[in-house]
C-alpha cells in the first residue's frame, strides 16, 4: 500500500528552516520563524508552547494546509513548495490525518459514516469494513449508528481519531485535541491515540499548551515565539499519575 | 439587501395587483353613472313597433310613476355597416341602428356626454351635431372605428344603401361591451352600434313615428321589480297584443361582464399575488432567521456577560429593520411600477369612457405593512430562542456543530448506495427540516405561480387550437358567409353567391340565436342547421350521433355538461318562430340531445336541415358555408365575395378562434410579466439560500478540504443538496400550480367565460420553464459560491473556535 512505502521514507517529516511570516501593516510578523525539525515513522511527538507561539502554524505547514514563506517542508519525500494545489490535496488525502480541537464531525453522518469518510476520500475500497474495525478499536463499536449530537465530547473526539486513522495515512496531526475535554477524558484520548498509532508505526504530532498532558509523549518539542526552544526525548509517564 | 429585494418583489406585485378590482369597479361605477345607465328597459318583441309616445304614456300611467326620474324612447334595429377602411377597401360588418333622443352635450368627469337622458352617449372623440344638418349624423363605437381605420368625419353606408355622416366616436352603457354575432368572443371591430337621432332612425329604417324600446331611470332605492310588474300590466292594458320584456341593469351583458370580470380577475390576481408574497415571505423569513441564528452564540456570550436580553436583541433587530425598510421602499417602487403598467393597460383595454386609476394607498399601506412586519418577525423569532437558551449552553464550544441532527436519523436507516459522501446531501437536506421546508415552500409557491400562469396561457391556446381544428378540419380555407337577412334557398341572391367563380362548393344554412333550458339551467346558443347531402363541413360527433329528426340537437360537450344532459335526454329550446314576413314570436320546443361535438365553444348547436320548419322558416337560409375555388386563398375569395349583394359579412370559419387568440395577446402580456417576476424571485431565493448555506457550512467545507477532498467534489455535494431541494420545490410547485390551474379553468374561467369550455392544458414548455426555474436555479446557485470556496482560508476557518 502507498502509505507503507511512504512510511519507509526517512525522515517522514522534514522541515528545513521553514517559516511562516505575515506582512501586517508594513511590519513582518513571524508566526513561525525558521524551524528545522524531522520526525520519523512511529514517533509520538508533543508540541508544547504558550498560546501564540506558532504551534498551529507549524502543524498547518506540516499538514499542507499552509505553505512556508521561507525554507522548505518535505513530507514523505515530497517538497510542498514544488507541489501544485492538486498535489497538496492528494498529499492530504494519502499521507495525513487531521484531528481538530472542535472535532468537526459531519453532523449529518453517523459515527460510522464519519469514520468512513476518512477511508472514502483516501480511496480505500474497503472503507466500510475498515471504518467498523477502527471504530471498534476506539471503543465505539456499539455506537456506530449514532449521530455526533448523540455522543459526548470524548466520544466525538474518539470518532474523530478513528476518522483520522482509518485511511492508514503515515502522519496524524492533532491540534489541541483535548482542549474541549475534561482532564480525565483528555488523558484517555491521548492514551488511546498512543496505543492505536504505536503498533501501526504512524507518526503523530500533537499540539498542546498543557505541560501535564505532554508527559505522554515519546518526544517533546517546545516552541516559543515561533522558534524551537527545546526538542528532547521523553519517557512516557504512567497515565495514572497524571494530574493537573 | 438581496432579501430586501426579494420582499420588494413580492410586496410590490401584491400591492400593484391589489388595486385592479377597485380601479375597475370605480371605472365601472363612474362610467355607468355618468351616462345614466337605465334601471329598467322595456323591449318590444322582435318585429313589433309602437307609435312614438305610447310607451312613455304607459310608463306615466303606472301607480309608481313618481319613482321614474327619467325615461327615453328608442328605436333599435339590426343593420349592416359598410365603411371604407383606412386602406381603401370597403368593409361590411353587422351593426345596430340605435335611434335615440338628442339633447345638449354636457361634461361629466371629463367626458363629453350627449344624446338621451337615459343610456346617454359618452363621446370619446369628435362631436355629435345632431341637429340642423342636411345629412344624418351618427356616432360609432371607438373600438370598431379603430379596428376598421375609420376617422371622423367619415361616411358609412347602412343596410338599404342610406349613408350617414360619422361625426364622433362614443359608447353608451349598453354598448361598453359590444356583443357581435359571436357573442362575447366576436372582435370589437366586427360589430358596432350606430347612434343616430331617433327621427333619422325612423326614416332610415322606414318606420316613421315608431319606436320599439324604452329606457327608464328610477329613484334610488325604489323597488325595481314592482315597477317592472306595473309597467308590464299597464302596457298590456294600453297596448293589448304587444309582447314586451322588461329587463333591468343586470341584464345588460356588458354590465354583468364588466363587474363580474373585475371581481373574477381580482380573485385570480389575489391568488397569484398571495402566492408570490408567500414565496417572498417564506424566503425572507428563512434567510433572516438563519442569519440571526448564526449570531445566537454571540447572544449567549452576551447573556453570560450579564447583558440584558433587550440590548442583545438590538443588533439582529436592526438588521431586520434594515431589510424591512429596504423591502418596503423598493416594494412601493415595484408596486408603483406595476400600477403604472396596469394603469396603461386598463386605459388601453377597458371599453369605458371613464377610467379611474387613483393610487390605492390603503392597499399599498396594507401590503407594505406585511412587508415591514415579516423581516421584524423573522429576526425576532431566533432572537427569542437565543435568549431563552441558558448562557452555558450557548457558549459551550461545539454548540453549533454538535446540535441536533433534525430528521437525519430517519434517513440513516435508508442508506443510499455509495460511500459517506453519497449520504451527505440528502442528510443535510433533512437535517434542518424546518429550514428546508421554508426554502422549498418559498420556491415552490413561486414556481406554482409560474406553472399556473403559463398553464393558463397553454389552456387558452389548447382551447383555441381545438376550436380551430374542429372548425377547419376538412376544409382549411372554409368561409362562413352571413347574409343580410333571410332568403329563400332558391332565391337569386343565394344563387349568385353559390354560383360565384370564387366558390367551389357551398352549403346553405340557417343560423338562429336561441336558448337551451334544462331544469334551472339556461344557456344562450347559436343554432345552425346542417345541410343534407354531402356537406362542406359537419361537426365531429364525440358522443351520440348527428341530428336526424327535426327535434334533435347536437350540443357542445361543455353545453351538455353545463345543462346536465347527455345523448338521448330531452330539454327545452327557446327560440324565435316566424309568424309572417319580418315578424317573430318567442316559442318553446322540446328537443332531444342526439349527441355532442368537441368544439370548446359552448354555443354552437346543430340541427338537421328539416328543423327550419320548427322556426317557421322552411326552405329559408341566412348563412352559407363555403369552400373557395381551388386556386383561391380564403382571403382572395373573401374579397371577391364581399362585393356581392345580400352579403353582410364573409369570415373565415375560424374567425372566432382568431379573435380570441388576439384577445389572448393582451392578457398574455400580464401573465408573462408575472411569470418573469416569479422566475426572478426563485433565482433570488435560490441564491440567497445557498449563500447562507455556504456560510453555515464553512467549517464542514474546511474540514473536507483539510482531508483533501477536491473543490469539485465539495461543490458537487452542494449542488446535489440544492438540487434535491430544487426538485422538491419544483414538484410542490407543479402540484400546487396544476391545482391552481384547475381552479382557474374550472371555477374562475367558468364564471368569466362561460361560453368557452376551456380545456385544461399544461404544455411541456411550461413544465420545462418550471423545471428550469425551480431545479435549474437551485442547482446552479451553489456554483456561484465556487469563488468563495476556492479562496477559503482553510486554516483560519478551522481555527475559528465557535
Ligand atoms: N492568518 C494570520 N494572519 C496574521 N497573523 C497570524 C495568522 N495566523 C496566525 N497568526 C499569528 O501567528 C502567531 C502564531 O499563531 P498560532 O500558530 O495560531 O499560535 P498557537 O497555535 O501556538 O497559539 C500568533 O501571534 C498569531 O496571531
Ligand atoms: Mg493554536
mmCIF file of C-alpha atoms in Angstrom, chain B residues 221-544:
data_model
loop_
_atom_site.group_PDB
_atom_site.id
_atom_site.type_symbol
_atom_site.label_atom_id
_atom_site.label_comp_id
_atom_site.label_asym_id
_atom_site.label_seq_id
_atom_site.Cartn_x
_atom_site.Cartn_y
_atom_site.Cartn_z
ATOM 1 C CA UNK B 221 -83.927 52.718 -3.508
ATOM 2 C CA UNK B 222 -87.118 52.069 -5.411
ATOM 3 C CA UNK B 223 -88.437 48.557 -5.944
ATOM 4 C CA UNK B 224 -87.357 47.749 -9.488
ATOM 5 C CA UNK B 225 -89.306 44.511 -9.668
ATOM 6 C CA UNK B 226 -92.547 46.203 -8.585
ATOM 7 C CA UNK B 227 -92.178 48.970 -11.154
ATOM 8 C CA UNK B 228 -91.388 46.355 -13.794
ATOM 9 C CA UNK B 229 -94.612 44.453 -12.974
ATOM 10 C CA UNK B 230 -96.672 47.623 -13.113
ATOM 11 C CA UNK B 231 -95.141 48.505 -16.470
ATOM 12 C CA UNK B 232 -95.973 45.105 -17.925
ATOM 13 C CA UNK B 233 -99.542 45.346 -16.658
ATOM 14 C CA UNK B 234 -100.043 48.886 -17.885
ATOM 15 C CA UNK B 235 -98.599 48.149 -21.351
ATOM 16 C CA UNK B 236 -100.762 45.054 -21.609
ATOM 17 C CA UNK B 237 -103.788 47.209 -20.808
ATOM 18 C CA UNK B 238 -102.911 50.149 -23.060
ATOM 19 C CA UNK B 239 -101.317 48.257 -25.930
ATOM 20 C CA UNK B 240 -103.059 44.883 -25.992
ATOM 21 C CA UNK B 241 -101.370 42.189 -28.081
ATOM 22 C CA UNK B 242 -97.952 43.815 -27.857
ATOM 23 C CA UNK B 243 -95.409 41.448 -26.331
ATOM 24 C CA UNK B 244 -92.786 43.194 -24.218
ATOM 25 C CA UNK B 245 -89.991 42.072 -21.974
ATOM 26 C CA UNK B 246 -88.840 44.241 -19.094
ATOM 27 C CA UNK B 247 -85.237 43.809 -18.038
ATOM 28 C CA UNK B 248 -83.021 45.595 -15.554
ATOM 29 C CA UNK B 249 -79.414 46.761 -15.351
ATOM 30 C CA UNK B 250 -78.111 43.315 -14.516
ATOM 31 C CA UNK B 251 -79.488 42.050 -17.801
ATOM 32 C CA UNK B 252 -77.114 44.256 -19.754
ATOM 33 C CA UNK B 253 -74.461 41.747 -20.758
ATOM 34 C CA UNK B 254 -71.762 44.365 -20.646
ATOM 35 C CA UNK B 255 -72.756 45.492 -17.160
ATOM 36 C CA UNK B 256 -72.577 41.999 -15.777
ATOM 37 C CA UNK B 257 -69.376 41.185 -17.620
ATOM 38 C CA UNK B 258 -67.611 44.348 -16.512
ATOM 39 C CA UNK B 259 -68.463 43.892 -12.846
ATOM 40 C CA UNK B 260 -68.010 40.126 -12.791
ATOM 41 C CA UNK B 261 -64.702 40.364 -14.589
ATOM 42 C CA UNK B 262 -63.403 42.932 -12.160
ATOM 43 C CA UNK B 263 -64.264 40.521 -9.346
ATOM 44 C CA UNK B 264 -63.064 37.335 -11.005
ATOM 45 C CA UNK B 265 -59.870 38.796 -12.364
ATOM 46 C CA UNK B 266 -59.083 40.136 -8.927
ATOM 47 C CA UNK B 267 -59.572 36.696 -7.426
ATOM 48 C CA UNK B 268 -57.048 35.429 -9.892
ATOM 49 C CA UNK B 269 -54.627 38.256 -9.188
ATOM 50 C CA UNK B 270 -55.135 37.776 -5.460
ATOM 51 C CA UNK B 271 -54.214 34.124 -5.670
ATOM 52 C CA UNK B 272 -51.058 34.898 -7.577
ATOM 53 C CA UNK B 273 -50.160 37.915 -5.511
ATOM 54 C CA UNK B 274 -50.704 35.863 -2.374
ATOM 55 C CA UNK B 275 -48.512 33.052 -3.646
ATOM 56 C CA UNK B 276 -45.746 35.399 -4.652
ATOM 57 C CA UNK B 277 -45.989 37.236 -1.359
ATOM 58 C CA UNK B 278 -45.979 33.871 0.421
ATOM 59 C CA UNK B 279 -42.946 32.831 -1.568
ATOM 60 C CA UNK B 280 -41.137 36.038 -0.763
ATOM 61 C CA UNK B 281 -42.248 35.757 2.869
ATOM 62 C CA UNK B 282 -41.055 32.196 3.337
ATOM 63 C CA UNK B 283 -37.831 33.110 1.628
ATOM 64 C CA UNK B 284 -37.206 36.264 3.619
ATOM 65 C CA UNK B 285 -38.238 34.704 6.913
ATOM 66 C CA UNK B 286 -35.954 31.792 6.294
ATOM 67 C CA UNK B 287 -32.967 33.839 5.276
ATOM 68 C CA UNK B 288 -33.254 36.378 8.055
ATOM 69 C CA UNK B 289 -33.843 33.846 10.762
ATOM 70 C CA UNK B 290 -30.859 31.856 9.560
ATOM 71 C CA UNK B 291 -28.655 34.891 9.597
ATOM 72 C CA UNK B 292 -29.738 35.764 13.105
ATOM 73 C CA UNK B 293 -29.467 32.153 14.172
ATOM 74 C CA UNK B 294 -25.812 32.332 13.297
ATOM 75 C CA UNK B 295 -25.451 35.031 15.944
ATOM 76 C CA UNK B 296 -27.074 33.002 18.651
ATOM 77 C CA UNK B 297 -23.754 32.166 20.167
ATOM 78 C CA UNK B 298 -22.914 35.802 20.484
ATOM 79 C CA UNK B 299 -26.225 36.311 22.161
ATOM 80 C CA UNK B 300 -25.338 33.535 24.561
ATOM 81 C CA UNK B 301 -21.964 35.061 25.301
ATOM 82 C CA UNK B 302 -23.598 38.389 25.836
ATOM 83 C CA UNK B 303 -26.023 36.861 28.278
ATOM 84 C CA UNK B 304 -23.202 35.129 30.087
ATOM 85 C CA UNK B 305 -21.613 38.541 30.455
ATOM 86 C CA UNK B 306 -24.834 39.683 32.049
ATOM 87 C CA UNK B 307 -26.068 41.883 29.254
ATOM 88 C CA UNK B 308 -29.766 42.457 29.156
ATOM 89 C CA UNK B 309 -31.591 40.448 26.532
ATOM 90 C CA UNK B 310 -33.101 43.646 25.258
ATOM 91 C CA UNK B 311 -29.714 45.082 24.407
ATOM 92 C CA UNK B 312 -28.622 41.845 22.776
ATOM 93 C CA UNK B 313 -31.656 41.895 20.561
ATOM 94 C CA UNK B 314 -30.808 45.296 19.159
ATOM 95 C CA UNK B 315 -28.296 44.191 16.536
ATOM 96 C CA UNK B 316 -30.322 41.428 14.885
ATOM 97 C CA UNK B 317 -33.474 43.518 15.129
ATOM 98 C CA UNK B 318 -31.659 46.379 13.457
ATOM 99 C CA UNK B 319 -30.804 44.028 10.644
ATOM 100 C CA UNK B 320 -34.438 43.009 10.387
ATOM 101 C CA UNK B 321 -35.427 46.656 10.390
ATOM 102 C CA UNK B 322 -32.930 47.450 7.680
ATOM 103 C CA UNK B 323 -34.317 44.696 5.480
ATOM 104 C CA UNK B 324 -37.856 45.805 6.273
ATOM 105 C CA UNK B 325 -37.084 49.358 5.197
ATOM 106 C CA UNK B 326 -35.337 48.252 2.020
ATOM 107 C CA UNK B 327 -38.149 45.802 1.289
ATOM 108 C CA UNK B 328 -40.903 48.335 1.796
ATOM 109 C CA UNK B 329 -39.149 51.143 -0.055
ATOM 110 C CA UNK B 330 -38.366 49.029 -3.062
ATOM 111 C CA UNK B 331 -41.691 47.275 -2.700
ATOM 112 C CA UNK B 332 -43.506 50.574 -3.057
ATOM 113 C CA UNK B 333 -41.341 51.385 -6.068
ATOM 114 C CA UNK B 334 -42.107 47.997 -7.625
ATOM 115 C CA UNK B 335 -45.763 48.411 -6.712
ATOM 116 C CA UNK B 336 -45.941 51.818 -8.318
ATOM 117 C CA UNK B 337 -44.247 50.473 -11.418
ATOM 118 C CA UNK B 338 -46.712 47.575 -11.582
ATOM 119 C CA UNK B 339 -49.509 50.107 -11.023
ATOM 120 C CA UNK B 340 -48.270 52.330 -13.794
ATOM 121 C CA UNK B 341 -48.106 49.437 -16.184
ATOM 122 C CA UNK B 342 -51.564 48.158 -15.253
ATOM 123 C CA UNK B 343 -52.960 51.671 -15.491
ATOM 124 C CA UNK B 344 -51.764 51.958 -19.077
ATOM 125 C CA UNK B 345 -53.195 48.551 -19.781
ATOM 126 C CA UNK B 346 -56.580 49.471 -18.308
ATOM 127 C CA UNK B 347 -56.837 52.787 -20.112
ATOM 128 C CA UNK B 348 -55.964 50.935 -23.296
ATOM 129 C CA UNK B 349 -58.181 47.961 -22.772
ATOM 130 C CA UNK B 350 -61.222 48.994 -20.741
ATOM 131 C CA UNK B 351 -64.006 49.942 -23.134
ATOM 132 C CA UNK B 352 -65.243 52.618 -20.735
ATOM 133 C CA UNK B 353 -65.444 56.367 -21.231
ATOM 134 C CA UNK B 354 -64.155 56.991 -17.719
ATOM 135 C CA UNK B 355 -61.222 55.026 -16.335
ATOM 136 C CA UNK B 356 -60.350 55.728 -12.709
ATOM 137 C CA UNK B 357 -56.932 54.647 -11.545
ATOM 138 C CA UNK B 358 -56.262 56.656 -8.399
ATOM 139 C CA UNK B 359 -53.498 55.380 -6.186
ATOM 140 C CA UNK B 360 -54.943 52.909 -3.687
ATOM 141 C CA UNK B 361 -52.930 53.992 -0.711
ATOM 142 C CA UNK B 362 -54.928 51.672 1.560
ATOM 143 C CA UNK B 363 -53.985 48.610 -0.440
ATOM 144 C CA UNK B 364 -50.412 49.794 -0.597
ATOM 145 C CA UNK B 365 -50.235 50.507 3.104
ATOM 146 C CA UNK B 366 -51.676 47.115 3.942
ATOM 147 C CA UNK B 367 -49.260 45.225 1.707
ATOM 148 C CA UNK B 368 -46.374 47.408 2.833
ATOM 149 C CA UNK B 369 -47.229 46.689 6.467
ATOM 150 C CA UNK B 370 -46.999 42.970 5.758
ATOM 151 C CA UNK B 371 -43.689 43.544 4.016
ATOM 152 C CA UNK B 372 -42.496 45.524 7.028
ATOM 153 C CA UNK B 373 -43.558 43.049 9.680
ATOM 154 C CA UNK B 374 -42.147 39.939 8.055
ATOM 155 C CA UNK B 375 -38.461 40.808 8.449
ATOM 156 C CA UNK B 376 -39.007 42.008 12.007
ATOM 157 C CA UNK B 377 -40.802 38.814 12.962
ATOM 158 C CA UNK B 378 -38.192 36.790 11.154
ATOM 159 C CA UNK B 379 -35.469 38.478 13.171
ATOM 160 C CA UNK B 380 -37.355 38.368 16.467
ATOM 161 C CA UNK B 381 -38.025 34.636 16.330
ATOM 162 C CA UNK B 382 -34.423 33.374 16.546
ATOM 163 C CA UNK B 383 -33.536 36.169 18.960
ATOM 164 C CA UNK B 384 -36.216 34.944 21.332
ATOM 165 C CA UNK B 385 -34.963 31.424 21.002
ATOM 166 C CA UNK B 386 -31.435 32.693 21.512
ATOM 167 C CA UNK B 387 -32.147 34.487 24.758
ATOM 168 C CA UNK B 388 -34.059 31.518 26.092
ATOM 169 C CA UNK B 389 -31.042 29.220 25.816
ATOM 170 C CA UNK B 390 -29.009 29.147 29.009
ATOM 171 C CA UNK B 391 -25.732 31.028 28.654
ATOM 172 C CA UNK B 392 -23.715 27.926 29.444
ATOM 173 C CA UNK B 393 -25.405 26.029 26.710
ATOM 174 C CA UNK B 394 -24.875 28.832 24.279
ATOM 175 C CA UNK B 395 -21.174 29.361 24.842
ATOM 176 C CA UNK B 396 -20.313 25.695 25.068
ATOM 177 C CA UNK B 397 -17.925 25.114 22.221
ATOM 178 C CA UNK B 398 -19.200 22.854 19.557
ATOM 179 C CA UNK B 399 -22.639 24.003 20.474
ATOM 180 C CA UNK B 400 -23.494 24.553 16.862
ATOM 181 C CA UNK B 401 -21.513 21.787 15.259
ATOM 182 C CA UNK B 402 -22.982 19.201 17.550
ATOM 183 C CA UNK B 403 -26.506 20.495 17.587
ATOM 184 C CA UNK B 404 -29.345 18.247 16.700
ATOM 185 C CA UNK B 405 -29.429 16.226 13.551
ATOM 186 C CA UNK B 406 -33.005 17.088 12.701
ATOM 187 C CA UNK B 407 -34.620 14.286 10.777
ATOM 188 C CA UNK B 408 -31.285 12.940 9.586
ATOM 189 C CA UNK B 409 -31.662 9.854 11.833
ATOM 190 C CA UNK B 410 -34.722 8.920 9.805
ATOM 191 C CA UNK B 411 -32.611 8.683 6.715
ATOM 192 C CA UNK B 412 -29.799 6.843 8.492
ATOM 193 C CA UNK B 413 -31.786 3.665 8.116
ATOM 194 C CA UNK B 414 -32.268 4.083 4.408
ATOM 195 C CA UNK B 415 -28.644 4.327 3.382
ATOM 196 C CA UNK B 416 -28.139 5.308 -0.199
ATOM 197 C CA UNK B 417 -25.755 3.318 -2.323
ATOM 198 C CA UNK B 418 -22.245 4.701 -2.246
ATOM 199 C CA UNK B 419 -19.936 5.905 0.463
ATOM 200 C CA UNK B 420 -20.216 8.554 3.116
ATOM 201 C CA UNK B 421 -20.183 11.321 0.525
ATOM 202 C CA UNK B 422 -23.249 9.949 -1.208
ATOM 203 C CA UNK B 423 -25.214 10.138 2.039
ATOM 204 C CA UNK B 424 -24.332 13.692 2.835
ATOM 205 C CA UNK B 425 -26.560 15.821 0.567
ATOM 206 C CA UNK B 426 -29.807 14.052 1.437
ATOM 207 C CA UNK B 427 -28.899 14.062 5.132
ATOM 208 C CA UNK B 428 -28.150 17.741 5.040
ATOM 209 C CA UNK B 429 -31.495 18.385 3.414
ATOM 210 C CA UNK B 430 -33.372 16.642 6.212
ATOM 211 C CA UNK B 431 -31.050 17.818 8.953
ATOM 212 C CA UNK B 432 -32.844 21.119 9.329
ATOM 213 C CA UNK B 433 -36.348 20.180 8.272
ATOM 214 C CA UNK B 434 -37.957 23.485 9.149
ATOM 215 C CA UNK B 435 -35.455 25.472 7.196
ATOM 216 C CA UNK B 436 -35.589 23.100 4.251
ATOM 217 C CA UNK B 437 -39.358 23.258 4.289
ATOM 218 C CA UNK B 438 -39.320 27.054 4.257
ATOM 219 C CA UNK B 439 -36.913 27.242 1.355
ATOM 220 C CA UNK B 440 -38.759 24.565 -0.569
ATOM 221 C CA UNK B 441 -42.151 26.136 0.126
ATOM 222 C CA UNK B 442 -40.916 29.562 -0.821
ATOM 223 C CA UNK B 443 -39.611 28.490 -4.167
ATOM 224 C CA UNK B 444 -42.455 26.005 -4.580
ATOM 225 C CA UNK B 445 -45.062 28.736 -4.150
ATOM 226 C CA UNK B 446 -43.347 30.926 -6.649
ATOM 227 C CA UNK B 447 -42.857 28.061 -9.100
ATOM 228 C CA UNK B 448 -46.584 27.352 -8.695
ATOM 229 C CA UNK B 449 -47.338 30.867 -9.876
ATOM 230 C CA UNK B 450 -45.189 30.387 -12.947
ATOM 231 C CA UNK B 451 -46.739 26.980 -13.630
ATOM 232 C CA UNK B 452 -50.357 28.016 -13.247
ATOM 233 C CA UNK B 453 -49.879 31.283 -15.087
ATOM 234 C CA UNK B 454 -48.232 29.737 -18.081
ATOM 235 C CA UNK B 455 -50.673 26.850 -17.807
ATOM 236 C CA UNK B 456 -53.448 29.387 -18.276
ATOM 237 C CA UNK B 457 -51.929 30.556 -21.496
ATOM 238 C CA UNK B 458 -51.466 26.940 -22.538
ATOM 239 C CA UNK B 459 -55.079 26.174 -21.739
ATOM 240 C CA UNK B 460 -56.304 29.085 -23.803
ATOM 241 C CA UNK B 461 -54.063 28.102 -26.642
ATOM 242 C CA UNK B 462 -55.168 24.475 -26.435
ATOM 243 C CA UNK B 463 -58.779 25.617 -26.440
ATOM 244 C CA UNK B 464 -58.279 27.812 -29.469
ATOM 245 C CA UNK B 465 -56.355 25.050 -31.200
ATOM 246 C CA UNK B 466 -59.110 22.600 -30.521
ATOM 247 C CA UNK B 467 -61.652 25.037 -31.895
ATOM 248 C CA UNK B 468 -59.555 25.695 -34.993
ATOM 249 C CA UNK B 469 -59.014 22.002 -35.512
ATOM 250 C CA UNK B 470 -62.728 21.347 -35.266
ATOM 251 C CA UNK B 471 -63.863 24.236 -37.453
ATOM 252 C CA UNK B 472 -61.271 23.800 -40.162
ATOM 253 C CA UNK B 473 -60.787 20.024 -40.094
ATOM 254 C CA UNK B 474 -61.938 19.069 -43.588
ATOM 255 C CA UNK B 475 -61.660 22.404 -45.347
ATOM 256 C CA UNK B 476 -58.907 24.683 -44.024
ATOM 257 C CA UNK B 477 -59.977 27.592 -46.229
ATOM 258 C CA UNK B 478 -63.627 27.281 -45.277
ATOM 259 C CA UNK B 479 -65.518 30.567 -45.126
ATOM 260 C CA UNK B 480 -68.752 31.472 -43.431
ATOM 261 C CA UNK B 481 -70.965 33.950 -45.238
ATOM 262 C CA UNK B 482 -73.625 35.796 -43.269
ATOM 263 C CA UNK B 483 -76.483 37.095 -45.410
ATOM 264 C CA UNK B 484 -78.056 40.411 -44.527
ATOM 265 C CA UNK B 485 -81.493 38.842 -43.964
ATOM 266 C CA UNK B 486 -83.430 35.665 -44.540
ATOM 267 C CA UNK B 487 -83.590 34.433 -48.155
ATOM 268 C CA UNK B 488 -85.372 31.585 -49.843
ATOM 269 C CA UNK B 489 -82.766 28.966 -50.630
ATOM 270 C CA UNK B 490 -83.702 29.188 -54.322
ATOM 271 C CA UNK B 491 -83.505 32.983 -54.435
ATOM 272 C CA UNK B 492 -81.213 34.682 -56.964
ATOM 273 C CA UNK B 493 -79.195 36.259 -54.157
ATOM 274 C CA UNK B 494 -78.244 32.836 -52.817
ATOM 275 C CA UNK B 495 -77.682 31.522 -56.326
ATOM 276 C CA UNK B 496 -75.315 34.428 -57.096
ATOM 277 C CA UNK B 497 -73.186 33.555 -54.121
ATOM 278 C CA UNK B 498 -73.128 29.806 -54.637
ATOM 279 C CA UNK B 499 -72.574 30.280 -58.355
ATOM 280 C CA UNK B 500 -69.699 32.738 -57.892
ATOM 281 C CA UNK B 501 -66.395 31.917 -59.552
ATOM 282 C CA UNK B 502 -64.757 32.265 -56.188
ATOM 283 C CA UNK B 503 -66.758 29.387 -54.746
ATOM 284 C CA UNK B 504 -66.033 25.686 -55.225
ATOM 285 C CA UNK B 505 -68.834 24.289 -53.087
ATOM 286 C CA UNK B 506 -71.346 25.903 -50.785
ATOM 287 C CA UNK B 507 -73.936 24.797 -48.251
ATOM 288 C CA UNK B 508 -76.858 26.930 -47.244
ATOM 289 C CA UNK B 509 -77.853 27.020 -43.609
ATOM 290 C CA UNK B 510 -79.966 28.794 -41.094
ATOM 291 C CA UNK B 511 -78.303 30.401 -38.084
ATOM 292 C CA UNK B 512 -80.698 31.369 -35.294
ATOM 293 C CA UNK B 513 -79.976 32.716 -31.795
ATOM 294 C CA UNK B 514 -81.786 30.672 -29.153
ATOM 295 C CA UNK B 515 -81.626 29.403 -25.612
ATOM 296 C CA UNK B 516 -81.464 25.886 -24.246
ATOM 297 C CA UNK B 517 -83.051 25.173 -20.920
ATOM 298 C CA UNK B 518 -82.845 22.159 -18.684
ATOM 299 C CA UNK B 519 -84.187 22.470 -15.182
ATOM 300 C CA UNK B 520 -82.833 25.726 -13.727
ATOM 301 C CA UNK B 521 -80.004 25.960 -16.195
ATOM 302 C CA UNK B 522 -80.348 28.095 -19.268
ATOM 303 C CA UNK B 523 -77.649 28.933 -21.771
ATOM 304 C CA UNK B 524 -77.522 31.017 -24.917
ATOM 305 C CA UNK B 525 -76.742 29.155 -28.090
ATOM 306 C CA UNK B 526 -76.456 29.675 -31.781
ATOM 307 C CA UNK B 527 -78.491 27.156 -33.785
ATOM 308 C CA UNK B 528 -77.059 26.012 -37.103
ATOM 309 C CA UNK B 529 -78.913 23.758 -39.500
ATOM 310 C CA UNK B 530 -76.820 21.107 -41.168
ATOM 311 C CA UNK B 531 -77.225 20.738 -44.916
ATOM 312 C CA UNK B 532 -78.362 17.433 -46.343
ATOM 313 C CA UNK B 533 -76.350 15.519 -48.902
ATOM 314 C CA UNK B 534 -72.578 15.836 -48.856
ATOM 315 C CA UNK B 535 -71.872 18.925 -46.812
ATOM 316 C CA UNK B 536 -68.763 21.095 -46.945
ATOM 317 C CA UNK B 537 -68.380 20.576 -43.249
ATOM 318 C CA UNK B 538 -70.114 18.683 -40.464
ATOM 319 C CA UNK B 539 -69.293 18.800 -36.770
ATOM 320 C CA UNK B 540 -67.346 15.942 -35.245
ATOM 321 C CA UNK B 541 -69.581 13.739 -33.130
ATOM 322 C CA UNK B 542 -67.937 12.914 -29.810
ATOM 323 C CA UNK B 543 -70.929 11.033 -28.426
ATOM 324 C CA UNK B 544 -74.290 10.007 -29.845
#
